[in-house]
mmCIF file of C-alpha atoms and ligand atoms in Angstrom:
data_model
loop_
_atom_site.group_PDB
_atom_site.id
_atom_site.type_symbol
_atom_site.label_atom_id
_atom_site.label_comp_id
_atom_site.label_asym_id
_atom_site.label_seq_id
_atom_site.Cartn_x
_atom_site.Cartn_y
_atom_site.Cartn_z
ATOM 1 C CA MET A 273 229.527 30.906 57.298
ATOM 2 C CA MET A 274 229.449 32.574 60.567
ATOM 3 C CA ASP A 275 231.825 35.360 62.007
ATOM 4 C CA THR A 276 234.207 32.989 64.664
ATOM 5 C CA VAL A 277 235.079 35.863 67.543
ATOM 6 C CA ILE A 278 238.225 35.220 69.419
ATOM 7 C CA LEU A 279 237.791 35.428 73.110
ATOM 8 C CA ASN A 280 239.946 35.696 76.070
ATOM 9 C CA GLU A 281 239.737 35.753 79.920
ATOM 10 C CA ASP A 282 238.327 39.155 79.909
ATOM 11 C CA ASN A 283 235.075 37.500 77.974
ATOM 12 C CA ILE A 284 234.365 34.409 79.946
ATOM 13 C CA GLU A 285 230.893 35.442 80.692
ATOM 14 C CA GLU A 286 230.098 36.287 76.654
ATOM 15 C CA ALA A 287 231.462 32.562 76.037
ATOM 16 C CA ALA A 288 229.196 31.164 78.908
ATOM 17 C CA THR A 289 226.203 32.895 77.182
ATOM 18 C CA LEU A 290 227.078 31.233 74.070
ATOM 19 C CA ILE A 291 227.479 27.718 75.389
ATOM 20 C CA LYS A 292 223.692 28.372 76.999
ATOM 21 C CA ALA A 293 222.664 29.267 73.822
ATOM 22 C CA GLY A 294 223.572 25.868 72.303
ATOM 23 C CA GLU A 295 226.538 27.491 70.281
ATOM 24 C CA LEU A 296 229.855 25.987 69.766
ATOM 25 C CA VAL A 297 233.115 27.464 71.686
ATOM 26 C CA ALA A 298 236.341 26.141 71.200
ATOM 27 C CA PHE A 299 238.099 26.050 74.919
ATOM 28 C CA PRO A 300 242.021 25.591 75.737
ATOM 29 C CA THR A 301 242.985 22.691 77.765
ATOM 30 C CA GLU A 302 246.248 21.392 78.992
ATOM 31 C CA THR A 303 246.517 19.052 76.080
ATOM 32 C CA VAL A 304 245.091 20.130 73.221
ATOM 33 C CA TYR A 305 242.103 22.392 72.228
ATOM 34 C CA GLY A 306 238.408 21.233 72.493
ATOM 35 C CA LEU A 307 235.253 21.831 70.560
ATOM 36 C CA GLY A 308 232.793 22.811 73.066
ATOM 37 C CA ALA A 309 229.265 22.385 73.478
ATOM 38 C CA ASP A 310 226.646 22.279 76.393
ATOM 39 C CA ALA A 311 226.593 18.539 77.042
ATOM 40 C CA THR A 312 223.086 18.173 78.194
ATOM 41 C CA GLN A 313 221.647 20.074 74.508
ATOM 42 C CA ALA A 314 221.486 17.159 72.008
ATOM 43 C CA THR A 315 221.056 19.457 69.219
ATOM 44 C CA ALA A 316 224.237 21.394 70.075
ATOM 45 C CA VAL A 317 226.146 18.440 70.532
ATOM 46 C CA LYS A 318 225.294 17.268 67.077
ATOM 47 C CA GLN A 319 226.490 20.343 65.432
ATOM 48 C CA VAL A 320 230.092 19.353 67.131
ATOM 49 C CA TYR A 321 230.089 16.279 65.072
ATOM 50 C CA ALA A 322 228.835 18.279 62.002
ATOM 51 C CA ALA A 323 231.694 20.983 62.119
ATOM 52 C CA LYS A 324 234.362 18.619 62.893
ATOM 53 C CA GLY A 325 233.168 16.312 60.104
ATOM 54 C CA ARG A 326 233.307 13.420 62.697
ATOM 55 C CA PRO A 327 231.760 10.146 62.318
ATOM 56 C CA SER A 328 228.700 9.967 64.444
ATOM 57 C CA ASP A 329 229.581 6.482 65.946
ATOM 58 C CA ASN A 330 233.033 8.051 67.764
ATOM 59 C CA PRO A 331 231.404 9.504 71.354
ATOM 60 C CA LEU A 332 232.621 12.609 73.225
ATOM 61 C CA ILE A 333 234.708 13.491 76.443
ATOM 62 C CA VAL A 334 232.458 15.268 78.937
ATOM 63 C CA HIS A 335 234.536 18.035 80.530
ATOM 64 C CA LEU A 336 233.537 18.975 84.006
ATOM 65 C CA SER A 337 234.970 21.695 86.358
ATOM 66 C CA ASP A 338 235.130 19.450 89.357
ATOM 67 C CA VAL A 339 234.682 15.933 90.605
ATOM 68 C CA THR A 340 231.757 16.628 92.487
ATOM 69 C CA GLU A 341 229.931 16.919 89.063
ATOM 70 C CA LEU A 342 230.514 13.457 88.248
ATOM 71 C CA SER A 343 228.006 12.012 90.631
ATOM 72 C CA GLN A 344 224.918 13.313 88.317
ATOM 73 C CA PHE A 345 226.168 10.777 85.925
ATOM 74 C CA VAL A 346 227.697 7.617 87.603
ATOM 75 C CA ASP A 347 226.419 6.038 90.519
ATOM 76 C CA PRO A 348 228.323 4.379 92.117
ATOM 77 C CA ILE A 349 231.413 5.786 91.586
ATOM 78 C CA PRO A 350 234.184 3.183 91.780
ATOM 79 C CA GLU A 351 236.307 3.702 94.841
ATOM 80 C CA ALA A 352 239.646 3.421 92.285
ATOM 81 C CA ALA A 353 238.036 6.458 90.210
ATOM 82 C CA MET A 354 237.391 8.584 93.225
ATOM 83 C CA LYS A 355 241.370 8.180 94.156
ATOM 84 C CA LEU A 356 242.562 8.772 90.537
ATOM 85 C CA ALA A 357 240.679 12.058 90.499
ATOM 86 C CA GLU A 358 242.137 12.969 93.497
ATOM 87 C CA ALA A 359 245.634 12.375 92.197
ATOM 88 C CA PHE A 360 245.257 13.333 88.345
ATOM 89 C CA TRP A 361 242.153 15.694 88.180
ATOM 90 C CA PRO A 362 242.278 18.413 87.005
ATOM 91 C CA GLY A 363 244.643 16.979 84.560
ATOM 92 C CA PRO A 364 245.179 14.827 81.258
ATOM 93 C CA LEU A 365 243.234 11.899 82.534
ATOM 94 C CA THR A 366 239.971 11.066 81.192
ATOM 95 C CA MET A 367 237.746 7.987 82.684
ATOM 96 C CA ILE A 368 235.244 5.840 81.378
ATOM 97 C CA PHE A 369 232.391 4.566 83.352
ATOM 98 C CA GLU A 370 228.960 2.923 82.778
ATOM 99 C CA VAL A 371 226.364 5.964 83.341
ATOM 100 C CA LYS A 372 222.843 6.515 84.590
ATOM 101 C CA PRO A 373 220.540 5.863 81.697
ATOM 102 C CA GLY A 374 219.022 8.927 80.114
ATOM 103 C CA SER A 375 221.826 11.154 82.072
ATOM 104 C CA LEU A 376 223.118 12.272 78.742
ATOM 105 C CA PRO A 377 221.841 12.724 75.372
ATOM 106 C CA ALA A 378 222.702 9.489 73.132
ATOM 107 C CA GLU A 379 224.664 12.036 70.818
ATOM 108 C CA VAL A 380 227.246 12.333 73.712
ATOM 109 C CA THR A 381 227.654 8.536 74.232
ATOM 110 C CA GLY A 382 227.629 7.717 70.490
ATOM 111 C CA GLY A 383 224.750 5.351 71.945
ATOM 112 C CA LEU A 384 227.010 3.158 74.286
ATOM 113 C CA SER A 385 225.874 2.808 77.893
ATOM 114 C CA THR A 386 229.074 4.347 79.006
ATOM 115 C CA ALA A 387 230.797 7.769 78.682
ATOM 116 C CA ALA A 388 233.979 9.694 79.056
ATOM 117 C CA PHE A 389 234.863 12.137 81.813
ATOM 118 C CA ARG A 390 237.655 14.701 82.865
ATOM 119 C CA VAL A 391 238.504 17.814 84.702
ATOM 120 C CA PRO A 392 240.779 19.734 82.346
ATOM 121 C CA ASP A 393 243.666 21.816 83.839
ATOM 122 C CA HIS A 394 242.955 25.351 82.441
ATOM 123 C CA PRO A 395 241.389 27.903 84.410
ATOM 124 C CA LEU A 396 239.928 29.787 81.441
ATOM 125 C CA THR A 397 237.788 26.570 80.676
ATOM 126 C CA LEU A 398 237.287 25.874 84.499
ATOM 127 C CA ALA A 399 235.741 29.185 84.749
ATOM 128 C CA LEU A 400 233.538 28.856 81.409
ATOM 129 C CA ILE A 401 232.386 25.277 82.720
ATOM 130 C CA GLN A 402 231.409 26.687 86.192
ATOM 131 C CA LYS A 403 229.892 30.021 84.723
ATOM 132 C CA ALA A 404 228.074 28.181 81.932
ATOM 133 C CA GLY A 405 226.800 25.713 84.656
ATOM 134 C CA VAL A 406 226.843 22.697 82.473
ATOM 135 C CA PRO A 407 229.333 20.310 81.385
ATOM 136 C CA LEU A 408 231.114 20.517 77.939
ATOM 137 C CA VAL A 409 231.445 17.896 75.562
ATOM 138 C CA GLY A 410 235.004 18.307 73.817
ATOM 139 C CA PRO A 411 236.581 16.478 71.028
ATOM 140 C CA SER A 412 239.994 17.857 69.779
ATOM 141 C CA ALA A 413 239.072 21.116 68.249
ATOM 142 C CA ASN A 414 240.472 20.228 64.391
ATOM 143 C CA THR A 415 238.936 18.890 61.355
ATOM 144 C CA SER A 416 238.247 15.157 61.634
ATOM 145 C CA GLY A 417 241.573 13.369 60.653
ATOM 146 C CA LYS A 418 244.131 16.338 60.983
ATOM 147 C CA PRO A 419 246.295 16.760 63.865
ATOM 148 C CA SER A 420 245.088 18.143 67.103
ATOM 149 C CA PRO A 421 244.934 22.073 67.460
ATOM 150 C CA THR A 422 247.470 23.274 70.402
ATOM 151 C CA SER A 423 246.556 27.011 69.728
ATOM 152 C CA ALA A 424 243.785 29.179 69.022
ATOM 153 C CA GLN A 425 245.038 29.957 65.740
ATOM 154 C CA HIS A 426 245.066 25.772 64.761
ATOM 155 C CA VAL A 427 241.587 25.701 65.872
ATOM 156 C CA SER A 428 240.594 29.008 63.642
ATOM 157 C CA HIS A 429 242.278 27.416 60.452
ATOM 158 C CA ASP A 430 240.138 24.255 60.583
ATOM 159 C CA LEU A 431 236.877 25.857 61.959
ATOM 160 C CA SER A 432 236.850 29.363 61.696
ATOM 161 C CA GLY A 433 233.505 29.935 60.170
ATOM 162 C CA LYS A 434 231.904 27.146 61.584
ATOM 163 C CA ILE A 435 231.844 27.794 65.203
ATOM 164 C CA ALA A 436 230.975 30.783 67.234
ATOM 165 C CA ALA A 437 233.934 31.421 69.130
ATOM 166 C CA VAL A 438 237.589 30.491 70.148
ATOM 167 C CA LEU A 439 238.442 30.832 73.408
ATOM 168 C CA ASP A 440 242.457 31.671 73.526
ATOM 169 C CA GLY A 441 244.534 30.404 76.175
ATOM 170 C CA GLY A 442 247.614 30.531 74.322
ATOM 171 C CA GLN A 443 249.636 27.324 73.267
ATOM 172 C CA THR A 444 248.814 24.262 75.296
ATOM 173 C CA SER A 445 251.253 22.556 77.740
ATOM 174 C CA VAL A 446 251.133 18.845 77.411
ATOM 175 C CA GLY A 447 250.344 19.027 73.590
ATOM 176 C CA ILE A 448 249.172 15.613 73.490
ATOM 177 C CA GLU A 449 245.458 14.150 74.067
ATOM 178 C CA SER A 450 244.719 13.145 77.418
ATOM 179 C CA THR A 451 244.969 9.378 78.714
ATOM 180 C CA VAL A 452 242.136 7.427 78.057
ATOM 181 C CA LEU A 453 241.346 4.704 81.054
ATOM 182 C CA ASP A 454 238.214 2.263 80.731
ATOM 183 C CA LEU A 455 237.006 1.611 84.528
ATOM 184 C CA SER A 456 233.667 0.590 83.008
ATOM 185 C CA VAL A 457 235.143 -3.317 82.909
ATOM 186 C CA PRO A 458 236.265 -5.444 85.813
ATOM 187 C CA GLU A 459 239.883 -5.100 84.823
ATOM 188 C CA PRO A 460 240.641 -1.371 83.828
ATOM 189 C CA VAL A 461 242.169 -0.814 80.243
ATOM 190 C CA ILE A 462 244.224 2.329 78.936
ATOM 191 C CA LEU A 463 242.689 2.753 75.661
ATOM 192 C CA ARG A 464 244.689 5.579 74.466
ATOM 193 C CA PRO A 465 248.251 6.418 76.005
ATOM 194 C CA GLY A 466 249.100 9.868 77.131
ATOM 195 C CA LYS A 467 250.883 11.738 79.896
ATOM 196 C CA ILE A 468 249.563 9.670 82.766
ATOM 197 C CA ILE A 469 251.131 6.468 82.158
ATOM 198 C CA GLY A 470 250.858 2.947 83.291
ATOM 199 C CA SER A 471 253.142 3.600 86.186
ATOM 200 C CA ASP A 472 251.117 6.371 87.529
ATOM 201 C CA ILE A 473 247.825 4.632 87.405
ATOM 202 C CA ALA A 474 249.366 1.041 89.011
ATOM 203 C CA PRO A 475 249.159 2.709 92.600
ATOM 204 C CA PHE A 476 245.303 3.003 92.648
ATOM 205 C CA VAL A 477 243.992 -0.089 90.654
ATOM 206 C CA SER A 478 245.145 -3.961 91.656
ATOM 207 C CA ARG A 479 245.469 -4.832 87.916
ATOM 208 C CA PHE A 480 245.252 -3.049 84.727
ATOM 209 C CA SER A 481 246.278 -3.572 80.944
ATOM 210 C CA THR A 482 246.605 -1.401 77.888
ATOM 211 C CA LYS A 483 245.231 -1.933 74.655
ATOM 212 C CA ASN A 484 248.376 -3.121 73.195
ATOM 213 C CA ASP A 485 247.648 -6.122 74.964
ATOM 214 C CA LEU A 486 244.292 -7.274 73.380
ATOM 215 C CA PRO A 487 244.142 -9.693 70.780
ATOM 216 C CA ALA A 488 244.904 -8.017 67.341
ATOM 217 C CA ASP A 489 241.664 -9.083 66.272
ATOM 218 C CA SER A 490 239.541 -7.419 68.960
ATOM 219 C CA GLN A 491 236.933 -4.203 67.974
ATOM 220 C CA PRO A 492 238.895 -1.227 68.965
ATOM 221 C CA LYS A 493 236.935 -0.006 72.305
ATOM 222 C CA ALA A 494 237.792 3.654 71.949
ATOM 223 C CA PRO A 495 235.858 4.013 68.770
ATOM 224 C CA GLY A 496 238.059 6.954 67.516
ATOM 225 C CA MET A 497 241.186 4.873 67.638
ATOM 226 C CA LYS A 498 240.247 2.742 64.458
ATOM 227 C CA TYR A 499 239.799 6.486 62.514
ATOM 228 C CA GLN A 500 242.724 7.511 60.698
ATOM 229 C CA HIS A 501 244.403 10.362 62.589
ATOM 230 C CA TYR A 502 246.742 13.375 62.691
ATOM 231 C CA SER A 503 247.420 13.506 58.928
ATOM 232 C CA PRO A 504 248.805 16.619 57.192
ATOM 233 C CA ASP A 505 248.476 16.522 53.484
ATOM 234 C CA ALA A 506 252.140 15.924 53.097
ATOM 235 C CA LYS A 507 253.421 12.739 53.511
ATOM 236 C CA VAL A 508 255.136 11.573 56.961
ATOM 237 C CA LEU A 509 257.964 9.650 57.513
ATOM 238 C CA MET A 510 259.740 8.505 60.360
ATOM 239 C CA MET A 511 263.257 8.584 61.192
ATOM 240 C CA PRO A 512 265.526 7.476 64.443
ATOM 241 C CA ALA A 513 267.566 10.157 65.981
ATOM 242 C CA ASP A 514 270.846 9.541 63.986
ATOM 243 C CA GLU A 515 272.235 12.376 62.120
ATOM 244 C CA LYS A 516 274.203 11.021 59.686
ATOM 245 C CA ASP A 517 271.095 9.071 58.445
ATOM 246 C CA TRP A 518 269.331 12.467 58.477
ATOM 247 C CA THR A 519 271.885 14.473 56.389
ATOM 248 C CA ALA A 520 271.940 11.474 53.934
ATOM 249 C CA ALA A 521 267.883 11.251 53.774
ATOM 250 C CA VAL A 522 267.677 15.006 53.457
ATOM 251 C CA LYS A 523 270.129 14.849 50.513
ATOM 252 C CA LYS A 524 268.682 11.675 48.789
ATOM 253 C CA LEU A 525 265.117 13.269 48.581
ATOM 254 C CA VAL A 526 266.052 16.757 47.605
ATOM 255 C CA ASP A 527 268.101 14.685 44.833
ATOM 256 C CA GLN A 528 264.875 13.312 43.900
ATOM 257 C CA ASP A 529 263.370 16.951 43.655
ATOM 258 C CA LYS A 530 261.226 16.274 46.598
ATOM 259 C CA SER A 531 260.493 19.128 48.899
ATOM 260 C CA VAL A 532 261.220 18.106 52.340
ATOM 261 C CA GLY A 533 260.417 19.272 55.718
ATOM 262 C CA VAL A 534 262.109 18.667 58.907
ATOM 263 C CA LEU A 535 260.816 17.918 62.070
ATOM 264 C CA ALA A 536 263.370 17.164 64.591
ATOM 265 C CA SER A 537 265.595 18.343 67.541
ATOM 266 C CA ALA A 538 267.696 21.380 67.001
ATOM 267 C CA GLU A 539 270.618 19.584 66.833
ATOM 268 C CA ILE A 540 269.744 17.374 64.051
ATOM 269 C CA ILE A 541 268.012 20.271 62.058
ATOM 270 C CA GLN A 542 271.500 22.086 62.275
ATOM 271 C CA GLY A 543 273.442 18.779 61.636
ATOM 272 C CA CYS A 544 271.451 18.213 58.148
ATOM 273 C CA GLY A 545 271.639 21.261 57.033
ATOM 274 C CA VAL A 546 268.330 21.672 55.825
ATOM 275 C CA ASP A 547 267.004 25.344 55.101
ATOM 276 C CA SER A 548 265.538 26.970 58.468
ATOM 277 C CA GLN A 549 262.427 28.083 56.336
ATOM 278 C CA VAL A 550 261.449 23.874 55.812
ATOM 279 C CA SER A 551 262.330 23.005 59.408
ATOM 280 C CA PHE A 552 260.739 23.284 62.977
ATOM 281 C CA GLU A 553 262.516 22.480 66.152
ATOM 282 C CA LEU A 554 260.681 19.521 68.376
ATOM 283 C CA SER A 555 263.143 20.225 70.875
ATOM 284 C CA GLN A 556 266.214 22.302 72.166
ATOM 285 C CA GLU A 557 267.520 19.824 74.451
ATOM 286 C CA ASP A 558 266.086 16.535 72.814
ATOM 287 C CA ASP A 559 263.424 16.453 75.484
ATOM 288 C CA ILE A 560 260.554 14.188 75.124
ATOM 289 C CA SER A 561 258.261 16.585 77.176
ATOM 290 C CA GLU A 562 258.782 19.653 74.524
ATOM 291 C CA ALA A 563 258.532 17.290 71.721
ATOM 292 C CA SER A 564 255.253 16.035 72.722
ATOM 293 C CA ARG A 565 254.036 19.652 72.949
ATOM 294 C CA GLN A 566 255.436 20.534 69.527
ATOM 295 C CA LEU A 567 254.748 17.544 67.427
ATOM 296 C CA PHE A 568 251.314 18.738 66.348
ATOM 297 C CA ALA A 569 252.061 22.073 66.159
ATOM 298 C CA GLY A 570 255.079 21.124 64.013
ATOM 299 C CA LEU A 571 252.994 19.105 61.444
ATOM 300 C CA ARG A 572 250.675 22.129 61.256
ATOM 301 C CA PHE A 573 253.559 24.466 60.428
ATOM 302 C CA LEU A 574 254.947 22.275 57.943
ATOM 303 C CA ASP A 575 251.576 21.321 56.176
ATOM 304 C CA GLU A 576 249.860 24.580 56.602
ATOM 305 C CA VAL A 577 252.245 27.423 56.941
ATOM 306 C CA VAL A 578 255.177 26.342 54.630
ATOM 307 C CA PRO A 579 254.075 26.306 51.225
ATOM 308 C CA LYS A 580 254.334 22.861 49.005
ATOM 309 C CA ILE A 581 256.084 20.567 51.074
ATOM 310 C CA ASP A 582 255.695 16.653 49.585
ATOM 311 C CA LEU A 583 257.043 14.868 52.714
ATOM 312 C CA ILE A 584 257.917 15.783 56.553
ATOM 313 C CA LEU A 585 260.511 13.684 58.304
ATOM 314 C CA VAL A 586 259.675 13.324 61.622
ATOM 315 C CA GLN A 587 262.008 12.442 64.540
ATOM 316 C CA THR A 588 261.035 9.270 66.641
ATOM 317 C CA TYR A 589 261.522 8.787 70.317
ATOM 318 C CA GLU A 590 261.485 5.750 72.443
ATOM 319 C CA ASP A 591 258.563 4.142 72.880
ATOM 320 C CA GLU A 592 258.510 4.251 76.830
ATOM 321 C CA GLY A 593 256.688 6.391 79.249
ATOM 322 C CA LEU A 594 255.457 9.869 77.561
ATOM 323 C CA GLY A 595 257.694 8.730 74.469
ATOM 324 C CA ASN A 596 254.603 5.768 74.196
ATOM 325 C CA ALA A 597 252.105 8.825 73.690
ATOM 326 C CA TYR A 598 254.265 10.577 71.251
ATOM 327 C CA MET A 599 255.099 7.181 69.353
ATOM 328 C CA ASN A 600 251.264 6.904 69.274
ATOM 329 C CA ARG A 601 250.364 9.796 67.794
ATOM 330 C CA LEU A 602 253.438 9.832 65.388
ATOM 331 C CA GLN A 603 252.951 6.050 64.063
ATOM 332 C CA LYS A 604 249.301 7.415 63.289
ATOM 333 C CA SER A 605 250.157 10.543 61.453
ATOM 334 C CA ALA A 606 253.007 8.461 59.744
ATOM 335 C CA ASP A 607 250.263 5.778 58.827
ATOM 336 C CA ASN A 608 253.249 3.298 60.254
ATOM 337 C CA CYS A 609 255.979 4.879 57.517
ATOM 338 C CA TYR A 610 259.541 5.256 58.017
ATOM 339 C CA PHE A 611 261.992 6.712 55.808
ATOM 340 C CA ILE A 612 263.937 3.538 54.383
ATOM 341 C CA GLU A 613 266.713 4.124 52.479
ATOM 342 C CA GLN A 614 266.637 2.525 48.907
HETATM 343 O O1 TXA B 116 242.599 15.591 76.129
HETATM 344 C C1 TXA B 116 241.792 15.511 75.308
HETATM 345 O O2 TXA B 116 241.280 14.347 75.844
HETATM 346 C C2 TXA B 116 240.864 16.347 74.516
HETATM 347 C C3 TXA B 116 240.693 17.636 75.155
HETATM 348 C C4 TXA B 116 239.856 18.765 74.427
HETATM 349 O O3 TXA B 116 240.186 17.268 76.581
HETATM 350 N N1 TXA B 116 239.879 15.639 73.744
HETATM 351 C C5 TXA B 116 239.799 14.653 73.117
HETATM 352 O O4 TXA B 116 238.550 14.259 72.507
HETATM 353 O O5 TXA B 116 240.943 14.091 72.487
HETATM 354 P P1 TXA B 116 238.497 13.145 71.011
HETATM 355 O O6 TXA B 116 236.879 13.553 71.133
HETATM 356 O O7 TXA B 116 239.486 13.827 70.178
HETATM 357 O O8 TXA B 116 238.781 11.849 71.810
HETATM 358 C C6 TXA B 116 238.167 11.138 72.815
HETATM 359 C C7 TXA B 116 238.533 9.742 72.849
HETATM 360 C C8 TXA B 116 238.119 8.989 71.423
HETATM 361 O O9 TXA B 116 239.237 8.057 70.791
HETATM 362 C C9 TXA B 116 236.864 8.577 71.720
HETATM 363 O O10 TXA B 116 236.584 7.296 70.905
HETATM 364 C C10 TXA B 116 237.183 7.934 73.134
HETATM 365 O O11 TXA B 116 237.809 9.074 73.740
HETATM 366 N N2 TXA B 116 235.925 7.701 73.716
HETATM 367 C C11 TXA B 116 234.940 8.531 74.449
HETATM 368 N N3 TXA B 116 233.864 8.049 75.154
HETATM 369 C C12 TXA B 116 233.986 6.799 74.961
HETATM 370 C C13 TXA B 116 233.538 5.600 75.753
HETATM 371 N N4 TXA B 116 232.336 5.677 76.197
HETATM 372 N N5 TXA B 116 234.097 4.567 75.184
HETATM 373 C C14 TXA B 116 235.242 4.039 74.966
HETATM 374 N N6 TXA B 116 235.935 5.416 74.236
HETATM 375 C C15 TXA B 116 235.398 6.711 74.336
HETATM 376 MG MG1 MG B 117 240.654 14.194 68.620
#
């Protein structure tokens, strides 16, 4: 076990020195915290997989500080990509391209001919990439299979003792990982939904599809999408936002001697009369941006901070816009299970 130091905006130089020495430094972004390593050092990248317990066929996103750095790896850069970068970088859009052979270690790409890139929107991390002078790989900085980390405390919970440092940039603002858009194919595909949605992308590409449109038997194109994800130790069950149902569900489960956690709007929590110690407010005003920001934090709170919860009931949102990304993460976390009155 190593000592994991917590760094802040005064220690960017130290964080950059660690990265250049091949060490792992978790970094903040606007989406979730990433587990950073120098993308040009194969041995450092290998350690990222080891620290997370991540399958090695699941490729990593390369984080740049500016779109101009992309030309080292991608040539030619599709015109649509330049326009998308101008519109959304820095920001929660990851784009996949064919890369120049040999421009990145095979550990980064999982042996594919393509790689994923984004410019994250966080001043500390942009400064870190610039100071280090190298791009950073950055999968979400959680133990593989657990909810993604939205604070430095979440990162420490999973990875303390396994990585050199965590750069603490506070709570992340979006709370759900970036949209992944595959531009390496003739018709672009949204492989993972995020804050940037189809209607944001539509003006820049003549046609695109989303992963949900692909035939059910096709291989997952983003290898990470096939693994179990976002799973607390407690069982997660989804519930639509009807307050009467919540009151009945909580009562039913408590009668069965289940210890229940509730992750829902302030209104639902008040309405169903659950103990404040076993609930976590997804949002004050039933707002999807706030719920997305709090989803992983709430799952972690009820699973890691509150002792002995058997089952977490989580509020669903309409599956459109940002709600599509929220529901994608929640469905994985709940293994698609709803609370059903029996
Ligand atoms: O918001 C985010 O994207 C965060 C922050 C830290 O930047 N990062 C993140 O990384 O979510 P990760 O590794 O947890 O998810 C990356 C996703 C995975 O599903 C992976 O399979 C996919 O992107 N991916 C990466 N490279 C790919 C490629 N060449 N082709 C297809 N999918 C790829
Ligand atoms: Mg992840």
